[in-house]
Tab-separated table of C-alpha atoms and ligand atoms in Angstrom:
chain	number	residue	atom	x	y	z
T	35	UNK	CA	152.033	99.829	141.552
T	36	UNK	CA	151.899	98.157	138.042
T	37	UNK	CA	149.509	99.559	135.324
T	38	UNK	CA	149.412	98.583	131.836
T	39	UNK	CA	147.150	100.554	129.718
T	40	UNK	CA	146.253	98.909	126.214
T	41	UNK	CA	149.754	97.475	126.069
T	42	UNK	CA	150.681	95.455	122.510
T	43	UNK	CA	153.815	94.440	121.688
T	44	UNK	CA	154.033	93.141	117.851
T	45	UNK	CA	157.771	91.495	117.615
T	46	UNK	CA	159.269	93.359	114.308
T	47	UNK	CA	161.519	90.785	113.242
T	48	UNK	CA	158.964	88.293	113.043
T	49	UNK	CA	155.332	90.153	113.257
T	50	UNK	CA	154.357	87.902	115.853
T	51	UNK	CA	151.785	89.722	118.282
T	52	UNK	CA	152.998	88.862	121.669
T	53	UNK	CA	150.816	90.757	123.329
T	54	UNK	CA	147.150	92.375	122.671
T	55	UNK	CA	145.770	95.165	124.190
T	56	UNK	CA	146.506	94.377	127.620
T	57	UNK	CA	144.841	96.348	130.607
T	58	UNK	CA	146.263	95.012	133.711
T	59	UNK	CA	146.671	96.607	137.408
T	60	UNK	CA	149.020	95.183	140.446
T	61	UNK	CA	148.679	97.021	143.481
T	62	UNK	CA	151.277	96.856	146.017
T	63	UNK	CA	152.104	94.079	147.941
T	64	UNK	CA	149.623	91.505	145.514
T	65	UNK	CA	150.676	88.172	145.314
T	66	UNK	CA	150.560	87.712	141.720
T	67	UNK	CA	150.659	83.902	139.259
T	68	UNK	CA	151.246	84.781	135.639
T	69	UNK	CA	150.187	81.454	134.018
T	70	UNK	CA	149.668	80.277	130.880
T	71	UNK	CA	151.173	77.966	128.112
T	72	UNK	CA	154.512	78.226	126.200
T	73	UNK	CA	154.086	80.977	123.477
T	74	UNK	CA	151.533	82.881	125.683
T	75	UNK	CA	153.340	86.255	126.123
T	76	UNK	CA	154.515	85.700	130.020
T	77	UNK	CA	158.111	86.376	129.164
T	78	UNK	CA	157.109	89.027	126.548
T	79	UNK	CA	155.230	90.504	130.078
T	80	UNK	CA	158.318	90.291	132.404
T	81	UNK	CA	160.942	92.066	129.878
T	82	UNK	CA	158.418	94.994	129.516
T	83	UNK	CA	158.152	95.263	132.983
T	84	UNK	CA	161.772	95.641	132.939
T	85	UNK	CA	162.187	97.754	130.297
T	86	UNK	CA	164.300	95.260	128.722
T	87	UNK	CA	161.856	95.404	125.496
T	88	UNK	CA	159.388	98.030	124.690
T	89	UNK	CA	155.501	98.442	123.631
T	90	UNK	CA	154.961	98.624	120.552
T	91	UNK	CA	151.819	100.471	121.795
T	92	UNK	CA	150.110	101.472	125.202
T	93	UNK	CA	151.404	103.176	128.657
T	94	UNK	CA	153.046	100.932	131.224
T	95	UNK	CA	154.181	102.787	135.223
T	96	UNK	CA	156.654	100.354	137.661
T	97	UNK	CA	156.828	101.202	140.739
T	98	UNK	CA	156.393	105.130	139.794
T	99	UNK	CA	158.513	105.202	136.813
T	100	UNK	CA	156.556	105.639	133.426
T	101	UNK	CA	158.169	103.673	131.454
T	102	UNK	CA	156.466	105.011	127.413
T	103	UNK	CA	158.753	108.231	128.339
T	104	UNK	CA	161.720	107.216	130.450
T	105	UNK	CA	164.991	108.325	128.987
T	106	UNK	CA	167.414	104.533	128.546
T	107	UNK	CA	170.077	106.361	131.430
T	108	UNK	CA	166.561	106.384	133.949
T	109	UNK	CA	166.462	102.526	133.360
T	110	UNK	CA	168.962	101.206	136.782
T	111	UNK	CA	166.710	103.353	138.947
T	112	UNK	CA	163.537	101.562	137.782
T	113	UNK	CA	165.727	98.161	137.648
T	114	UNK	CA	166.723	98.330	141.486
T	115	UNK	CA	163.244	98.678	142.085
T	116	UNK	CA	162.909	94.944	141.024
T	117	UNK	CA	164.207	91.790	142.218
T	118	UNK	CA	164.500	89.016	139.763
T	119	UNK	CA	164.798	85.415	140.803
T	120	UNK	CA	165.704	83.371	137.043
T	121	UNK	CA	164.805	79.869	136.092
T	122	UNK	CA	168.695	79.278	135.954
T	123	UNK	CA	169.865	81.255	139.504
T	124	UNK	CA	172.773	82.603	137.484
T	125	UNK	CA	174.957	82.227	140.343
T	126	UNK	CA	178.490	83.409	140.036
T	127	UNK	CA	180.484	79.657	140.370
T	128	UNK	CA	183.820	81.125	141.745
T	129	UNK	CA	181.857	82.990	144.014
T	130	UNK	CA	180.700	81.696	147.704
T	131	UNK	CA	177.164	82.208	148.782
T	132	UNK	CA	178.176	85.269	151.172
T	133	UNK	CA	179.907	87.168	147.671
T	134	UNK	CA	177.243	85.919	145.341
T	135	UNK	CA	174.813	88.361	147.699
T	136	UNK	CA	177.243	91.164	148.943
T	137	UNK	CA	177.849	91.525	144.915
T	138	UNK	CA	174.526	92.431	144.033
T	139	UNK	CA	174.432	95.223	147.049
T	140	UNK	CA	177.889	96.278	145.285
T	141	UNK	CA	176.734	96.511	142.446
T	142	UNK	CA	174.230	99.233	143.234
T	143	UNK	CA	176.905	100.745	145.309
T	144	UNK	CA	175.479	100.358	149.080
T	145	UNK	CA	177.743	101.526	151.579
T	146	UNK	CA	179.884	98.618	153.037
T	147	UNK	CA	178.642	98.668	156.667
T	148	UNK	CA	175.891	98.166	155.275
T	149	UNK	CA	176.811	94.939	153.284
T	150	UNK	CA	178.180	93.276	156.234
T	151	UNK	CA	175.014	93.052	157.905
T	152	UNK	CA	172.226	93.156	155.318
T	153	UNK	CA	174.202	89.852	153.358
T	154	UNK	CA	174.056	87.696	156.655
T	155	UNK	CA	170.652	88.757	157.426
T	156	UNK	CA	169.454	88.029	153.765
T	157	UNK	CA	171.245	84.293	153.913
T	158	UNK	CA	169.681	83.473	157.267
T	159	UNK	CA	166.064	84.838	156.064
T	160	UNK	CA	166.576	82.083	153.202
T	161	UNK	CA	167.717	79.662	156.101
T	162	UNK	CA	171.852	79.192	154.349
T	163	UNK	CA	173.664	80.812	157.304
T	164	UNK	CA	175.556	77.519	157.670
T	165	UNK	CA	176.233	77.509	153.778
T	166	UNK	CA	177.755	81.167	153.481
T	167	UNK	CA	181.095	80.173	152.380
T	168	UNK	CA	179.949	77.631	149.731
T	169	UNK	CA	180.603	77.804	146.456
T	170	UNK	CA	177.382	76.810	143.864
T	171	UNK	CA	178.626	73.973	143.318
T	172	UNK	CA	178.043	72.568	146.601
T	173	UNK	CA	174.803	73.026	147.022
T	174	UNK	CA	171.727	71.361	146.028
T	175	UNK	CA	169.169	72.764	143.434
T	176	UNK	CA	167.216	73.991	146.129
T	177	UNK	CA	169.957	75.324	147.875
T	178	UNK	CA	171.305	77.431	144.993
T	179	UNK	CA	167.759	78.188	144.229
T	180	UNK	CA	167.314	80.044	147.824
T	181	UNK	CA	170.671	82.082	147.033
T	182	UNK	CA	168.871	83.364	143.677
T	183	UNK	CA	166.198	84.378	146.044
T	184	UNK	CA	168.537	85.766	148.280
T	185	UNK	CA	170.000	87.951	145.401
T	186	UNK	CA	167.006	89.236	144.345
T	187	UNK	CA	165.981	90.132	147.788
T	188	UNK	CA	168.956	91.668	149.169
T	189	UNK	CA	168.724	95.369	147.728
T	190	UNK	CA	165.106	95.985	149.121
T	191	UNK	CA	163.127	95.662	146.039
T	192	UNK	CA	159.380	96.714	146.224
T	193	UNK	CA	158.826	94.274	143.236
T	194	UNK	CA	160.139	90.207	142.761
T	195	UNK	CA	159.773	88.623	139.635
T	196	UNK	CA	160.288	84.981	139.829
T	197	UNK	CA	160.477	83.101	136.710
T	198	UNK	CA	159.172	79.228	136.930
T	199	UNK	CA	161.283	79.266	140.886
T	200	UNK	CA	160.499	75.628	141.202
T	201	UNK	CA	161.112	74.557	137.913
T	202	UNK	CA	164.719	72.738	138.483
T	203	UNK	CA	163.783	71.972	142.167
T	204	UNK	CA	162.764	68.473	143.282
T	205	UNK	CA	159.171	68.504	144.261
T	206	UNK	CA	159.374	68.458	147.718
T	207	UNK	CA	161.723	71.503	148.129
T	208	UNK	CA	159.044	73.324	146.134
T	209	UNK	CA	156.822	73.618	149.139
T	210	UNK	CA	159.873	75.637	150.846
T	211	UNK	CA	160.216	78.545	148.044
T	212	UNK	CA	156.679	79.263	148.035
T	213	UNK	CA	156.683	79.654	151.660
T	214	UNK	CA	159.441	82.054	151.216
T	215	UNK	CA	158.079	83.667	148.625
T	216	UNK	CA	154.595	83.638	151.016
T	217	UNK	CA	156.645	85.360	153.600
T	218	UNK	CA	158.723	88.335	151.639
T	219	UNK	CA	155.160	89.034	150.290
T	220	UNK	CA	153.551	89.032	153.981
T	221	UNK	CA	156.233	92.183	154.593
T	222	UNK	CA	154.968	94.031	151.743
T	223	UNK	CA	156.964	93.672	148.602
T	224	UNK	CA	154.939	92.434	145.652
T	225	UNK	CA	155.419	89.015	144.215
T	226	UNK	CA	154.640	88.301	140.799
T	227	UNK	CA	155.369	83.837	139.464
T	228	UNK	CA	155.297	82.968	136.299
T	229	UNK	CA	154.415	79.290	136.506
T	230	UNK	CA	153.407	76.402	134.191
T	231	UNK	CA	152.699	74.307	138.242
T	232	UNK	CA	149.142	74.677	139.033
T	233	UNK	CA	149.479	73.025	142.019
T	234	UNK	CA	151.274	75.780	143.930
T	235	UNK	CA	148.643	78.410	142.538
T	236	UNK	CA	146.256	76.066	143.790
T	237	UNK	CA	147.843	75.427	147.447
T	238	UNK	CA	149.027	78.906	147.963
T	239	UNK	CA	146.043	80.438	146.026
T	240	UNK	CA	146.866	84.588	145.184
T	241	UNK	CA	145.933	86.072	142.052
T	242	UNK	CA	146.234	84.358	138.829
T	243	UNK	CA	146.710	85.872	135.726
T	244	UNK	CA	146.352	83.662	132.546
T	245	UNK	CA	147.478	84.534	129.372
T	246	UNK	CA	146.894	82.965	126.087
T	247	UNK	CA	148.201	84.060	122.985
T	248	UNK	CA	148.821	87.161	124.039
T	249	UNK	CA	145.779	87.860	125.602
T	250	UNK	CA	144.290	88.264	129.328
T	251	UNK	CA	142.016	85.320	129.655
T	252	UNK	CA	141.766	84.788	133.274
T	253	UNK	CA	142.271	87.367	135.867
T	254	UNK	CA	141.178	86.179	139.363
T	255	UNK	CA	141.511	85.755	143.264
T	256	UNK	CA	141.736	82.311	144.170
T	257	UNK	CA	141.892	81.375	148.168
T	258	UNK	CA	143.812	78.368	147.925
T	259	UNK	CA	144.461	75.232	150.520
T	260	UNK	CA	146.188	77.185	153.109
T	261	UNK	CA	143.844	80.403	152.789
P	283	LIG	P1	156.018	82.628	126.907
P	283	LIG	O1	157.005	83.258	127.827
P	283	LIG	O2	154.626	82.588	127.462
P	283	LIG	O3	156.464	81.284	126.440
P	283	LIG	P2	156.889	84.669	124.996
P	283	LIG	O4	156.551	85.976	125.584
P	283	LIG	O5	158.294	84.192	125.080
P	283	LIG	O6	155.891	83.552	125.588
P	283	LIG	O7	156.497	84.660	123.451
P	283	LIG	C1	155.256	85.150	122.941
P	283	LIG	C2	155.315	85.099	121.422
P	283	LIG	O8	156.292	86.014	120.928
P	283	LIG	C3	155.708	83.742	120.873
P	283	LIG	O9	154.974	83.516	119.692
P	283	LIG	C4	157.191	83.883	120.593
P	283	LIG	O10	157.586	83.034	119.528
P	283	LIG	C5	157.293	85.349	120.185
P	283	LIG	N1	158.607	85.920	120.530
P	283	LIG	C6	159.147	85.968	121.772
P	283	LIG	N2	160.332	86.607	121.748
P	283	LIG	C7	160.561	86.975	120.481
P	283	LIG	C8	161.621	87.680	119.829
P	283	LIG	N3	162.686	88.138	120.479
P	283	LIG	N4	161.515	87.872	118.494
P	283	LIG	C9	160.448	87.424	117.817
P	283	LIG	N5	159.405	86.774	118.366
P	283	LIG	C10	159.452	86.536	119.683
């Protein structure tokens, strides 16, 4: 579960007000749009959540770890909690699709039985079994997109981030990752989208969060096209 209790963040470098007062709950396993306009606060959202910037004021709890009190050596256990999927994949080019995954499991030090069959079960759930010994560079947008997803999914996370997914994916390949996102949500792990593309919010509906300038504006259950 998410919780943010009267949450600011004031930026000290600039004292910009990113974010005001913000009460906000995410149960687990919500589908979850963060939407709203460039300068909003979404990104300012997603590094708290992280623990990659602090409140300036306010209690935040991921996934069971307070974050106001957790000591800086607690933050890998709250950050292998979380899957992120970034705008830019930040794929590893010398790497083939098969090491770009086992690398994250590595990373976090999972026992290498285990990597041998939790990578080729990740890359097939994404549908790239036949791409496993790619490199990046040989796949297409969407493609490389669907190993980012396959990164962030591969360690079991009870929480994915996805930052704008479709925003360097052709149009019609957009469809896909929502579907997959649909479907990793369907088994339990919370989803949360920061998107600027109202028209997946309103085909997949889910809950949308707006913000604007730093504030909760809209927070709300939509049903969408496919219900
Ligand atoms: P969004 O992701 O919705 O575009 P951000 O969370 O990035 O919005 O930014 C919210 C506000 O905080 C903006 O006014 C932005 O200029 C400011 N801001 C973001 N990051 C920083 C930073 N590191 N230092 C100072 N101001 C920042």
């Amino acid at each position: 579960m998410i919780e943010f209790k009267d949450v600011s963040v004031t930026y000290s470098s600039t004292g910009v007000d990113a974010l005001h007062d913000i009460n906000l709950k995410i149960n687990d396993g919500d589908f979850v749009f963060v939407v709203g306009e460039s300068g909003a606060g979404k990104s300012t959202l997603i590094k708290l959540l992280q623990k990659e910037i602090d409140a300036t004021s306010g209690q935040i709890d991921v996934n069971g770890f307070n974050l106001t009190k957790m000591r800086r050596g607690k933050i890998p256990n709250l950050r292998r909690t979380i899957g992120v999927v970034f705008q830019d994949y930040r794929l590893i080019p010398t790497m083939t699709v098969y090491e770009n995954v086992a690398f994250v499991m590595r990373c976090v030090d999972a026992p290498k039985k285990y990597i041998k069959t939790r990578v080729p079960y990740v890359i097939g759930l994404v549908g790239l079994s036949d791409k496993a010994d790619c490199l990046p560079e040989q796949l297409s947008g969407g493609e490389q997109q669907r190993v980012a997803l396959a990164r962030a999914l591969v360690n079991d996370p009870k929480l994915i981030i996805a930052d704008e997914p479709t925003a360097n994916v052709d149009p019609a390949l957009t469809y896909g990752i929502f579907e997959l996102l649909k479907g990793i949500n369907a088994c339990g792990t919370t989803v949360i989208v920061v998107t600027h593309d109202l028209n997946n919010v309103v085909h997949f509906g889910g809950r949308i969060i707006r913000l604007d300038k730093g504030n909760i504006t809209i927070d709300q259950v939509f049903g969408g096209a496919e219900g």
